[in-house]
Amino acid sequence: MQALTQQLTTLAGEAFVQSGYDPQYGEVTVSNRPDLGQFQCNGALPAAKVYGRNPRDIAQQIADQLQAQPIFKEITIAGPGFINLTLTDEFLAGFVQQMADDERLGVPPVVQPRRVLVDYGGANVAKPMHVGHLRAGIIGESIRRLFDYMGDDVTGDVHLGDWGTQMGQVIVELQRRLPDLPYFDASYTGPYPAESPITLADLEEIYPAASAQAKENPAFAEAARLATAELQNGRAGYRALWQHFHDVSVAGLKEDYDKLDIHFDLWLGESDVQDHLDDMIARLQAQGLTSESDGALIMEIAEPDDKKPMPPLILRKSDGAVLYGTTDLATIDMRVQEFGSELILYVVDHRQRQHFEQVFRAAYKSGIAPATTGLEHNYFGTMNGKDGKPFKTREGGTMKLKDLIVLVIAAALARMAESHVAEGYDEAERQEIARMVGLAALKYADLMNQRTKDYVFDLDRFSSFEGRTGPYLLYTAVRARSILHKASAQGLAPGPFLPPTADAERTVMLLLTGLPDALQQAYDTRMPNHLADYAYALANEFNRFYNACHILREENAAVQASWLALTQLFRRVMELVLHLLGIEIPERM
Ligand code: ARG
């Protein structure tokens, strides 16, 4: 099924052709002046320039052609030559019926599915997840779900940070605390204990201590640097210890991501390319792309017309250790070679723009990424506190993700009590609803912003059941289901769509036809805020319809059945859009 705007564009394009113009001027969009018409076509203006004619005359020719189409109730020309189009109510109802009859709700899948890899999450082994990782998870999850729905062959990879200096720091700090562990004895030949010497809680305490030491104490930093190089080089005790850090961290991370309903197909990390690194570097050397600088091996990626300085990518430090950029480059190699990735989307914060620019340039320059492979950094801004600075705990520290989730759920519970939501339900159900409401508040507040912008975390505002919030959307979606349940309890079922009679009903129908456009826009720009905007507009109009049309009290059975069908379609669309935002809807509330 084709989107309605697409169908109208085809019709208008044909009208342009019949009048002797190029069809490209026929683009039809939803009207930004709904008082003048439902849709608009502005093509007469640019066409007038090209064909040297009066735009109003061209608009009139097109309007005359389109009058022949029985689907239009009204065609008018406004201003210098804008064509306003309004559909007949019969056509609108018929179109919405087709959407309801379609499993995909009228959303056409992409014509040419691609192998897409979404790199998001980006949590680090041994380091606690911070707010930046929250956005990476929330936005990335939404992009992955959207690409999947549009029909691409999508894989989500968490790309763990597990090969960097934090590993050396934790090794050295642990050695300082427990020097007798066999992992530190270079002459020990194993086997190493199967049980981890530390728990997740230990690790969460050791890493900050180690990282502080590394900043203050040059000898510690030097030892950590050496340990990192030795680990990467294959020192057996360090590798065995690393495996414990990895396993303990990943178990904790999985729990956190599960709580957030964020899922990855792959739990690969920087370390997974360790066996490819030598080969990749040798190839780059053979291509003549590398040079030495202060004992380090680098790759120049600057171009003559660069407007800003572009530092080279450091492939290998003088101590032999590889860096973040090296593993990212090798990861592209692996994704292209092993997974056949045609498009790789990196949902990572904006502070890493230069990093990705360097890596992408190196990938294209060396042919690691063929020119046809898309590499995109879909960056995002910072989540700030009310003071406009990056969000911190009240004490000024970074808040752990776990603690943030607890906070958000508590806020949801308080709001629910205040708004008499889920009143009288048993405690387990109330808790489950609070979890969904809290996460909806958190995720919607994030996703409704254009991802490239910073936003202020304001839990009070986000958790309200009124206004542009996740809880408001859930409430409206649950309301639709509750109407359908009540109706079915009374033996009433949705029936065929009738032409709308009420204004609010017509508006809901029109908005429903915009679903494919909202998805397409979010897909093309990798910006879930288009979905978030759409969900809010739709929920508002549905509530207006609900207040204007008393569905369960309606006496005309056919009208009532049509309204129930509209309620059901609204519910399905809302379920889809919220799903694409990563938001779950409670059964009732
Ligand atoms: N681990 C990184 C960090 O915490 C994010 C990883 C993003 N993905 C990538 N391929 N570099 O900043």
mmCIF file of N, CA, C and O in Angstrom, residues 133-223:
data_model
loop_
_atom_site.group_PDB
_atom_site.id
_atom_site.type_symbol
_atom_site.label_atom_id
_atom_site.label_comp_id
_atom_site.label_asym_id
_atom_site.label_seq_id
_atom_site.Cartn_x
_atom_site.Cartn_y
_atom_site.Cartn_z
ATOM 1 N N HIS A 133 25.516 6.965 28.018
ATOM 2 C CA HIS A 133 25.169 5.623 27.563
ATOM 3 C C HIS A 133 23.667 5.403 27.554
ATOM 4 O O HIS A 133 23.157 4.598 26.784
ATOM 5 N N LEU A 134 22.976 6.138 28.416
ATOM 6 C CA LEU A 134 21.523 6.016 28.448
ATOM 7 C C LEU A 134 20.944 6.483 27.120
ATOM 8 O O LEU A 134 20.144 5.796 26.490
ATOM 9 N N ARG A 135 21.376 7.662 26.686
ATOM 10 C CA ARG A 135 20.866 8.189 25.409
ATOM 11 C C ARG A 135 21.249 7.263 24.257
ATOM 12 O O ARG A 135 20.454 7.031 23.359
ATOM 13 N N ALA A 136 22.480 6.766 24.273
ATOM 14 C CA ALA A 136 22.920 5.877 23.193
ATOM 15 C C ALA A 136 22.003 4.648 23.125
ATOM 16 O O ALA A 136 21.652 4.181 22.048
ATOM 17 N N GLY A 137 21.626 4.139 24.290
ATOM 18 C CA GLY A 137 20.761 2.955 24.333
ATOM 19 C C GLY A 137 19.351 3.272 23.868
ATOM 20 O O GLY A 137 18.770 2.552 23.058
ATOM 21 N N ILE A 138 18.805 4.367 24.367
ATOM 22 C CA ILE A 138 17.407 4.710 24.060
ATOM 23 C C ILE A 138 17.245 5.059 22.581
ATOM 24 O O ILE A 138 16.354 4.560 21.896
ATOM 25 N N ILE A 139 18.114 5.921 22.075
ATOM 26 C CA ILE A 139 17.991 6.355 20.680
ATOM 27 C C ILE A 139 18.347 5.204 19.732
ATOM 28 O O ILE A 139 17.662 4.954 18.740
ATOM 29 N N GLY A 140 19.406 4.481 20.077
ATOM 30 C CA GLY A 140 19.828 3.372 19.220
ATOM 31 C C GLY A 140 18.767 2.283 19.136
ATOM 32 O O GLY A 140 18.500 1.750 18.055
ATOM 33 N N GLU A 141 18.167 1.974 20.256
ATOM 34 C CA GLU A 141 17.121 0.943 20.268
ATOM 35 C C GLU A 141 15.979 1.357 19.332
ATOM 36 O O GLU A 141 15.453 0.550 18.571
ATOM 37 N N SER A 142 15.613 2.620 19.389
ATOM 38 C CA SER A 142 14.520 3.101 18.551
ATOM 39 C C SER A 142 14.907 3.026 17.072
ATOM 40 O O SER A 142 14.112 2.567 16.236
ATOM 41 N N ILE A 143 16.107 3.433 16.757
ATOM 42 C CA ILE A 143 16.553 3.383 15.359
ATOM 43 C C ILE A 143 16.603 1.931 14.871
ATOM 44 O O ILE A 143 16.173 1.612 13.770
ATOM 45 N N ARG A 144 17.098 1.044 15.733
ATOM 46 C CA ARG A 144 17.149 -0.368 15.330
ATOM 47 C C ARG A 144 15.738 -0.895 15.053
ATOM 48 O O ARG A 144 15.474 -1.547 14.037
ATOM 49 N N ARG A 145 14.793 -0.608 15.949
ATOM 50 C CA ARG A 145 13.423 -1.109 15.755
ATOM 51 C C ARG A 145 12.806 -0.528 14.482
ATOM 52 O O ARG A 145 12.090 -1.215 13.759
ATOM 53 N N LEU A 146 13.070 0.747 14.230
ATOM 54 C CA LEU A 146 12.506 1.402 13.050
ATOM 55 C C LEU A 146 13.053 0.775 11.762
ATOM 56 O O LEU A 146 12.292 0.455 10.843
ATOM 57 N N PHE A 147 14.348 0.587 11.702
ATOM 58 C CA PHE A 147 14.940 -0.006 10.496
ATOM 59 C C PHE A 147 14.422 -1.419 10.289
ATOM 60 O O PHE A 147 14.181 -1.855 9.174
ATOM 61 N N ASP A 148 14.247 -2.113 11.382
ATOM 62 C CA ASP A 148 13.709 -3.461 11.309
ATOM 63 C C ASP A 148 12.288 -3.419 10.742
ATOM 64 O O ASP A 148 11.952 -4.154 9.823
ATOM 65 N N TYR A 149 11.478 -2.513 11.254
ATOM 66 C CA TYR A 149 10.088 -2.446 10.775
ATOM 67 C C TYR A 149 10.031 -2.061 9.300
ATOM 68 O O TYR A 149 9.181 -2.534 8.557
ATOM 69 N N MET A 150 10.930 -1.215 8.886
ATOM 70 C CA MET A 150 10.927 -0.773 7.488
ATOM 71 C C MET A 150 11.442 -1.867 6.548
ATOM 72 O O MET A 150 11.421 -1.691 5.339
ATOM 73 N N GLY A 151 11.909 -2.962 7.098
ATOM 74 C CA GLY A 151 12.234 -4.102 6.248
ATOM 75 C C GLY A 151 13.704 -4.334 5.980
ATOM 76 O O GLY A 151 14.057 -5.223 5.205
ATOM 77 N N ASP A 152 14.584 -3.543 6.601
ATOM 78 C CA ASP A 152 16.002 -3.809 6.417
ATOM 79 C C ASP A 152 16.407 -5.029 7.253
ATOM 80 O O ASP A 152 15.692 -5.447 8.158
ATOM 81 N N ASP A 153 17.575 -5.552 6.928
ATOM 82 C CA ASP A 153 18.110 -6.685 7.674
ATOM 83 C C ASP A 153 19.054 -6.096 8.731
ATOM 84 O O ASP A 153 20.202 -5.796 8.444
ATOM 85 N N VAL A 154 18.527 -5.891 9.920
ATOM 86 C CA VAL A 154 19.245 -5.099 10.923
ATOM 87 C C VAL A 154 19.880 -5.950 12.001
ATOM 88 O O VAL A 154 19.290 -6.926 12.468
ATOM 89 N N THR A 155 21.079 -5.573 12.402
ATOM 90 C CA THR A 155 21.743 -6.182 13.543
ATOM 91 C C THR A 155 22.149 -5.074 14.508
ATOM 92 O O THR A 155 22.705 -4.060 14.083
ATOM 93 N N GLY A 156 21.862 -5.279 15.774
ATOM 94 C CA GLY A 156 22.286 -4.306 16.784
ATOM 95 C C GLY A 156 23.484 -4.850 17.538
ATOM 96 O O GLY A 156 23.481 -5.998 17.970
ATOM 97 N N ASP A 157 24.508 -4.026 17.660
ATOM 98 C CA ASP A 157 25.730 -4.460 18.363
ATOM 99 C C ASP A 157 26.062 -3.446 19.460
ATOM 100 O O ASP A 157 26.112 -2.246 19.209
ATOM 101 N N VAL A 158 26.296 -3.926 20.651
ATOM 102 C CA VAL A 158 26.563 -3.037 21.786
ATOM 103 C C VAL A 158 27.966 -2.417 21.717
ATOM 104 O O VAL A 158 28.243 -1.400 22.310
ATOM 105 N N HIS A 159 28.844 -3.041 20.990
ATOM 106 C CA HIS A 159 30.243 -2.609 20.879
ATOM 107 C C HIS A 159 30.831 -2.159 22.218
ATOM 108 O O HIS A 159 31.122 -0.973 22.441
ATOM 109 N N LEU A 160 31.020 -3.127 23.072
ATOM 110 C CA LEU A 160 31.585 -2.882 24.401
ATOM 111 C C LEU A 160 32.963 -2.243 24.332
ATOM 112 O O LEU A 160 33.795 -2.637 23.514
ATOM 113 N N GLY A 161 33.188 -1.308 25.226
ATOM 114 C CA GLY A 161 34.532 -0.767 25.369
ATOM 115 C C GLY A 161 35.291 -1.676 26.332
ATOM 116 O O GLY A 161 35.083 -1.635 27.542
ATOM 117 N N ASP A 162 36.143 -2.549 25.779
ATOM 118 C CA ASP A 162 36.763 -3.547 26.656
ATOM 119 C C ASP A 162 38.244 -3.775 26.351
ATOM 120 O O ASP A 162 38.804 -4.797 26.698
ATOM 121 N N TRP A 163 38.864 -2.809 25.639
ATOM 122 C CA TRP A 163 40.256 -3.056 25.252
ATOM 123 C C TRP A 163 41.123 -1.835 25.537
ATOM 124 O O TRP A 163 42.233 -1.719 25.047
ATOM 125 N N GLY A 164 40.575 -0.893 26.280
ATOM 126 C CA GLY A 164 41.272 0.369 26.494
ATOM 127 C C GLY A 164 42.043 0.422 27.799
ATOM 128 O O GLY A 164 42.151 -0.574 28.526
ATOM 129 N N THR A 165 42.558 1.610 28.117
ATOM 130 C CA THR A 165 43.423 1.770 29.290
ATOM 131 C C THR A 165 42.712 1.481 30.607
ATOM 132 O O THR A 165 43.377 1.206 31.603
ATOM 133 N N GLN A 166 41.386 1.558 30.626
ATOM 134 C CA GLN A 166 40.723 1.268 31.907
ATOM 135 C C GLN A 166 41.026 -0.164 32.343
ATOM 136 O O GLN A 166 41.065 -0.458 33.535
ATOM 137 N N MET A 167 41.295 -1.047 31.365
ATOM 138 C CA MET A 167 41.576 -2.437 31.725
ATOM 139 C C MET A 167 42.904 -2.512 32.488
ATOM 140 O O MET A 167 42.995 -3.155 33.528
ATOM 141 N N GLY A 168 43.913 -1.817 31.984
ATOM 142 C CA GLY A 168 45.213 -1.790 32.661
ATOM 143 C C GLY A 168 45.108 -1.157 34.042
ATOM 144 O O GLY A 168 45.731 -1.605 35.004
ATOM 145 N N GLN A 169 44.307 -0.112 34.135
ATOM 146 C CA GLN A 169 44.150 0.565 35.428
ATOM 147 C C GLN A 169 43.553 -0.366 36.479
ATOM 148 O O GLN A 169 44.009 -0.415 37.627
ATOM 149 N N VAL A 170 42.538 -1.098 36.068
ATOM 150 C CA VAL A 170 41.892 -1.991 37.035
ATOM 151 C C VAL A 170 42.836 -3.147 37.413
ATOM 152 O O VAL A 170 42.899 -3.551 38.577
ATOM 153 N N ILE A 171 43.597 -3.620 36.435
ATOM 154 C CA ILE A 171 44.551 -4.696 36.722
ATOM 155 C C ILE A 171 45.566 -4.229 37.776
ATOM 156 O O ILE A 171 45.811 -4.911 38.779
ATOM 157 N N VAL A 172 46.123 -3.047 37.564
ATOM 158 C CA VAL A 172 47.166 -2.549 38.470
ATOM 159 C C VAL A 172 46.592 -2.269 39.870
ATOM 160 O O VAL A 172 47.221 -2.574 40.886
ATOM 161 N N GLU A 173 45.387 -1.724 39.898
ATOM 162 C CA GLU A 173 44.771 -1.432 41.203
ATOM 163 C C GLU A 173 44.478 -2.737 41.955
ATOM 164 O O GLU A 173 44.683 -2.832 43.167
ATOM 165 N N LEU A 174 44.033 -3.746 41.225
ATOM 166 C CA LEU A 174 43.744 -5.018 41.889
ATOM 167 C C LEU A 174 45.040 -5.657 42.406
ATOM 168 O O LEU A 174 45.069 -6.231 43.500
ATOM 169 N N GLN A 175 46.086 -5.503 41.619
ATOM 170 C CA GLN A 175 47.371 -6.059 42.048
ATOM 171 C C GLN A 175 47.860 -5.380 43.339
ATOM 172 O O GLN A 175 48.432 -6.016 44.204
ATOM 173 N N ARG A 176 47.596 -4.078 43.428
ATOM 174 C CA ARG A 176 47.993 -3.338 44.627
ATOM 175 C C ARG A 176 47.238 -3.889 45.850
ATOM 176 O O ARG A 176 47.782 -4.009 46.931
ATOM 177 N N ARG A 177 45.988 -4.271 45.632
ATOM 178 C CA ARG A 177 45.155 -4.732 46.741
ATOM 179 C C ARG A 177 45.387 -6.205 47.059
ATOM 180 O O ARG A 177 45.410 -6.604 48.218
ATOM 181 N N LEU A 178 45.493 -7.012 46.014
ATOM 182 C CA LEU A 178 45.623 -8.462 46.222
ATOM 183 C C LEU A 178 46.829 -8.988 45.447
ATOM 184 O O LEU A 178 46.678 -9.735 44.461
ATOM 185 N N PRO A 179 48.049 -8.613 45.879
ATOM 186 C CA PRO A 179 49.246 -8.945 45.086
ATOM 187 C C PRO A 179 49.492 -10.440 44.948
ATOM 188 O O PRO A 179 50.204 -10.873 44.028
ATOM 189 N N ASP A 180 48.904 -11.248 45.827
ATOM 190 C CA ASP A 180 49.218 -12.681 45.790
ATOM 191 C C ASP A 180 48.388 -13.491 44.806
ATOM 192 O O ASP A 180 48.609 -14.696 44.655
ATOM 193 N N LEU A 181 47.450 -12.851 44.146
ATOM 194 C CA LEU A 181 46.647 -13.601 43.177
ATOM 195 C C LEU A 181 47.571 -14.118 42.066
ATOM 196 O O LEU A 181 48.519 -13.436 41.674
ATOM 197 N N PRO A 182 47.284 -15.323 41.563
ATOM 198 C CA PRO A 182 48.187 -15.931 40.574
ATOM 199 C C PRO A 182 48.279 -15.151 39.262
ATOM 200 O O PRO A 182 49.248 -15.278 38.519
ATOM 201 N N TYR A 183 47.263 -14.309 38.976
ATOM 202 C CA TYR A 183 47.219 -13.578 37.706
ATOM 203 C C TYR A 183 48.418 -12.641 37.524
ATOM 204 O O TYR A 183 48.791 -12.309 36.415
ATOM 205 N N PHE A 184 49.013 -12.240 38.645
ATOM 206 C CA PHE A 184 50.082 -11.244 38.558
ATOM 207 C C PHE A 184 51.467 -11.878 38.486
ATOM 208 O O PHE A 184 52.452 -11.194 38.264
ATOM 209 N N ASP A 185 51.515 -13.168 38.708
ATOM 210 C CA ASP A 185 52.778 -13.887 38.718
ATOM 211 C C ASP A 185 53.124 -14.291 37.286
ATOM 212 O O ASP A 185 52.519 -15.211 36.718
ATOM 213 N N ALA A 186 54.109 -13.592 36.693
ATOM 214 C CA ALA A 186 54.422 -13.815 35.277
ATOM 215 C C ALA A 186 54.963 -15.225 35.025
ATOM 216 O O ALA A 186 54.861 -15.749 33.912
ATOM 217 N N SER A 187 55.507 -15.876 36.073
ATOM 218 C CA SER A 187 56.080 -17.210 35.858
ATOM 219 C C SER A 187 55.038 -18.315 36.036
ATOM 220 O O SER A 187 55.283 -19.473 35.714
ATOM 221 N N TYR A 188 53.853 -17.925 36.540
ATOM 222 C CA TYR A 188 52.794 -18.921 36.751
ATOM 223 C C TYR A 188 52.254 -19.371 35.404
ATOM 224 O O TYR A 188 52.032 -18.556 34.498
ATOM 225 N N THR A 189 52.060 -20.675 35.248
ATOM 226 C CA THR A 189 51.628 -21.158 33.929
ATOM 227 C C THR A 189 50.192 -21.672 33.933
ATOM 228 O O THR A 189 49.733 -22.267 32.962
ATOM 229 N N GLY A 190 49.478 -21.432 35.011
ATOM 230 C CA GLY A 190 48.064 -21.823 35.045
ATOM 231 C C GLY A 190 47.870 -23.219 35.547
ATOM 232 O O GLY A 190 48.859 -23.878 35.910
ATOM 233 N N PRO A 191 46.657 -23.706 35.632
ATOM 234 C CA PRO A 191 45.440 -22.991 35.222
ATOM 235 C C PRO A 191 45.017 -21.920 36.231
ATOM 236 O O PRO A 191 45.366 -22.030 37.405
ATOM 237 N N TYR A 192 44.285 -20.959 35.749
ATOM 238 C CA TYR A 192 43.787 -19.884 36.618
ATOM 239 C C TYR A 192 42.431 -20.270 37.196
ATOM 240 O O TYR A 192 41.703 -21.048 36.573
ATOM 241 N N PRO A 193 42.078 -19.732 38.351
ATOM 242 C CA PRO A 193 40.795 -20.093 38.968
ATOM 243 C C PRO A 193 39.612 -19.752 38.058
ATOM 244 O O PRO A 193 39.653 -18.735 37.351
ATOM 245 N N ALA A 194 38.603 -20.597 38.093
ATOM 246 C CA ALA A 194 37.423 -20.363 37.265
ATOM 247 C C ALA A 194 36.560 -19.262 37.874
ATOM 248 O O ALA A 194 35.825 -18.568 37.163
ATOM 249 N N GLU A 195 36.653 -19.125 39.161
ATOM 250 C CA GLU A 195 35.819 -18.149 39.880
ATOM 251 C C GLU A 195 36.455 -16.764 39.795
ATOM 252 O O GLU A 195 37.667 -16.623 39.953
ATOM 253 N N SER A 196 35.639 -15.731 39.573
ATOM 254 C CA SER A 196 36.199 -14.370 39.523
ATOM 255 C C SER A 196 36.670 -13.942 40.910
ATOM 256 O O SER A 196 35.982 -14.175 41.896
ATOM 257 N N PRO A 197 37.833 -13.316 40.985
ATOM 258 C CA PRO A 197 38.311 -12.845 42.284
ATOM 259 C C PRO A 197 37.516 -11.635 42.790
ATOM 260 O O PRO A 197 37.636 -11.254 43.945
ATOM 261 N N ILE A 198 36.737 -11.025 41.932
ATOM 262 C CA ILE A 198 35.963 -9.851 42.348
ATOM 263 C C ILE A 198 34.525 -9.940 41.850
ATOM 264 O O ILE A 198 34.233 -10.603 40.846
ATOM 265 N N THR A 199 33.640 -9.242 42.543
ATOM 266 C CA THR A 199 32.234 -9.180 42.137
ATOM 267 C C THR A 199 32.011 -7.870 41.383
ATOM 268 O O THR A 199 32.895 -7.023 41.297
ATOM 269 N N LEU A 200 30.788 -7.719 40.889
ATOM 270 C CA LEU A 200 30.432 -6.486 40.194
ATOM 271 C C LEU A 200 30.563 -5.300 41.149
ATOM 272 O O LEU A 200 31.067 -4.231 40.773
ATOM 273 N N ALA A 201 30.105 -5.496 42.373
ATOM 274 C CA ALA A 201 30.186 -4.410 43.362
ATOM 275 C C ALA A 201 31.649 -4.020 43.600
ATOM 276 O O ALA A 201 31.972 -2.829 43.694
ATOM 277 N N ASP A 202 32.535 -5.021 43.676
ATOM 278 C CA ASP A 202 33.965 -4.716 43.826
ATOM 279 C C ASP A 202 34.441 -3.863 42.653
ATOM 280 O O ASP A 202 35.114 -2.853 42.828
ATOM 281 N N LEU A 203 34.068 -4.311 41.476
ATOM 282 C CA LEU A 203 34.537 -3.644 40.267
ATOM 283 C C LEU A 203 34.054 -2.192 40.240
ATOM 284 O O LEU A 203 34.790 -1.277 39.863
ATOM 285 N N GLU A 204 32.819 -2.018 40.657
ATOM 286 C CA GLU A 204 32.258 -0.659 40.655
ATOM 287 C C GLU A 204 32.985 0.253 41.626
ATOM 288 O O GLU A 204 32.977 1.468 41.468
ATOM 289 N N GLU A 205 33.599 -0.345 42.613
ATOM 290 C CA GLU A 205 34.368 0.457 43.562
ATOM 291 C C GLU A 205 35.816 0.580 43.095
ATOM 292 O O GLU A 205 36.443 1.635 43.244
ATOM 293 N N ILE A 206 36.360 -0.473 42.499
ATOM 294 C CA ILE A 206 37.774 -0.472 42.090
ATOM 295 C C ILE A 206 38.030 0.497 40.929
ATOM 296 O O ILE A 206 39.010 1.224 40.935
ATOM 297 N N TYR A 207 37.126 0.511 39.942
ATOM 298 C CA TYR A 207 37.428 1.340 38.767
ATOM 299 C C TYR A 207 37.567 2.824 39.103
ATOM 300 O O TYR A 207 38.583 3.432 38.731
ATOM 301 N N PRO A 208 36.611 3.421 39.822
ATOM 302 C CA PRO A 208 36.784 4.849 40.131
ATOM 303 C C PRO A 208 38.076 5.115 40.917
ATOM 304 O O PRO A 208 38.771 6.111 40.660
ATOM 305 N N ALA A 209 38.405 4.205 41.830
ATOM 306 C CA ALA A 209 39.633 4.368 42.603
ATOM 307 C C ALA A 209 40.847 4.309 41.677
ATOM 308 O O ALA A 209 41.759 5.138 41.761
ATOM 309 N N ALA A 210 40.831 3.342 40.769
ATOM 310 C CA ALA A 210 41.955 3.164 39.845
ATOM 311 C C ALA A 210 42.080 4.372 38.926
ATOM 312 O O ALA A 210 43.181 4.879 38.677
ATOM 313 N N SER A 211 40.946 4.850 38.440
ATOM 314 C CA SER A 211 40.981 5.953 37.493
ATOM 315 C C SER A 211 41.466 7.230 38.186
ATOM 316 O O SER A 211 42.222 8.021 37.603
ATOM 317 N N ALA A 212 41.089 7.416 39.453
ATOM 318 C CA ALA A 212 41.572 8.578 40.210
ATOM 319 C C ALA A 212 43.083 8.481 40.417
ATOM 320 O O ALA A 212 43.819 9.455 40.224
ATOM 321 N N GLN A 213 43.541 7.285 40.775
ATOM 322 C CA GLN A 213 44.980 7.043 40.944
ATOM 323 C C GLN A 213 45.746 7.399 39.677
ATOM 324 O O GLN A 213 46.792 8.046 39.733
ATOM 325 N N ALA A 214 45.202 6.945 38.546
ATOM 326 C CA ALA A 214 45.897 7.156 37.277
ATOM 327 C C ALA A 214 46.049 8.640 36.982
ATOM 328 O O ALA A 214 47.011 9.071 36.347
ATOM 329 N N LYS A 215 45.066 9.423 37.452
ATOM 330 C CA LYS A 215 45.143 10.872 37.203
ATOM 331 C C LYS A 215 46.170 11.534 38.117
ATOM 332 O O LYS A 215 46.851 12.474 37.726
ATOM 333 N N GLU A 216 46.241 11.044 39.364
ATOM 334 C CA GLU A 216 47.070 11.723 40.362
ATOM 335 C C GLU A 216 48.508 11.228 40.385
ATOM 336 O O GLU A 216 49.430 11.972 40.716
ATOM 337 N N ASN A 217 48.672 9.967 40.076
ATOM 338 C CA ASN A 217 49.952 9.325 40.336
ATOM 339 C C ASN A 217 50.597 8.841 39.038
ATOM 340 O O ASN A 217 50.171 7.834 38.463
ATOM 341 N N PRO A 218 51.621 9.555 38.559
ATOM 342 C CA PRO A 218 52.231 9.209 37.267
ATOM 343 C C PRO A 218 52.785 7.782 37.243
ATOM 344 O O PRO A 218 52.717 7.115 36.194
ATOM 345 N N ALA A 219 53.304 7.306 38.370
ATOM 346 C CA ALA A 219 53.854 5.948 38.386
ATOM 347 C C ALA A 219 52.740 4.930 38.167
ATOM 348 O O ALA A 219 52.888 3.939 37.446
ATOM 349 N N PHE A 220 51.581 5.212 38.787
ATOM 350 C CA PHE A 220 50.434 4.321 38.609
ATOM 351 C C PHE A 220 49.989 4.339 37.140
ATOM 352 O O PHE A 220 49.746 3.292 36.535
ATOM 353 N N ALA A 221 49.923 5.547 36.599
ATOM 354 C CA ALA A 221 49.476 5.684 35.208
ATOM 355 C C ALA A 221 50.410 4.914 34.276
ATOM 356 O O ALA A 221 49.960 4.239 33.342
ATOM 357 N N GLU A 222 51.690 5.011 34.547
ATOM 358 C CA GLU A 222 52.686 4.325 33.727
ATOM 359 C C GLU A 222 52.511 2.805 33.833
ATOM 360 O O GLU A 222 52.528 2.087 32.822
ATOM 361 N N ALA A 223 52.305 2.334 35.058
ATOM 362 C CA ALA A 223 52.095 0.899 35.258
ATOM 363 C C ALA A 223 50.832 0.430 34.540
ATOM 364 O O ALA A 223 50.785 -0.652 33.936
#
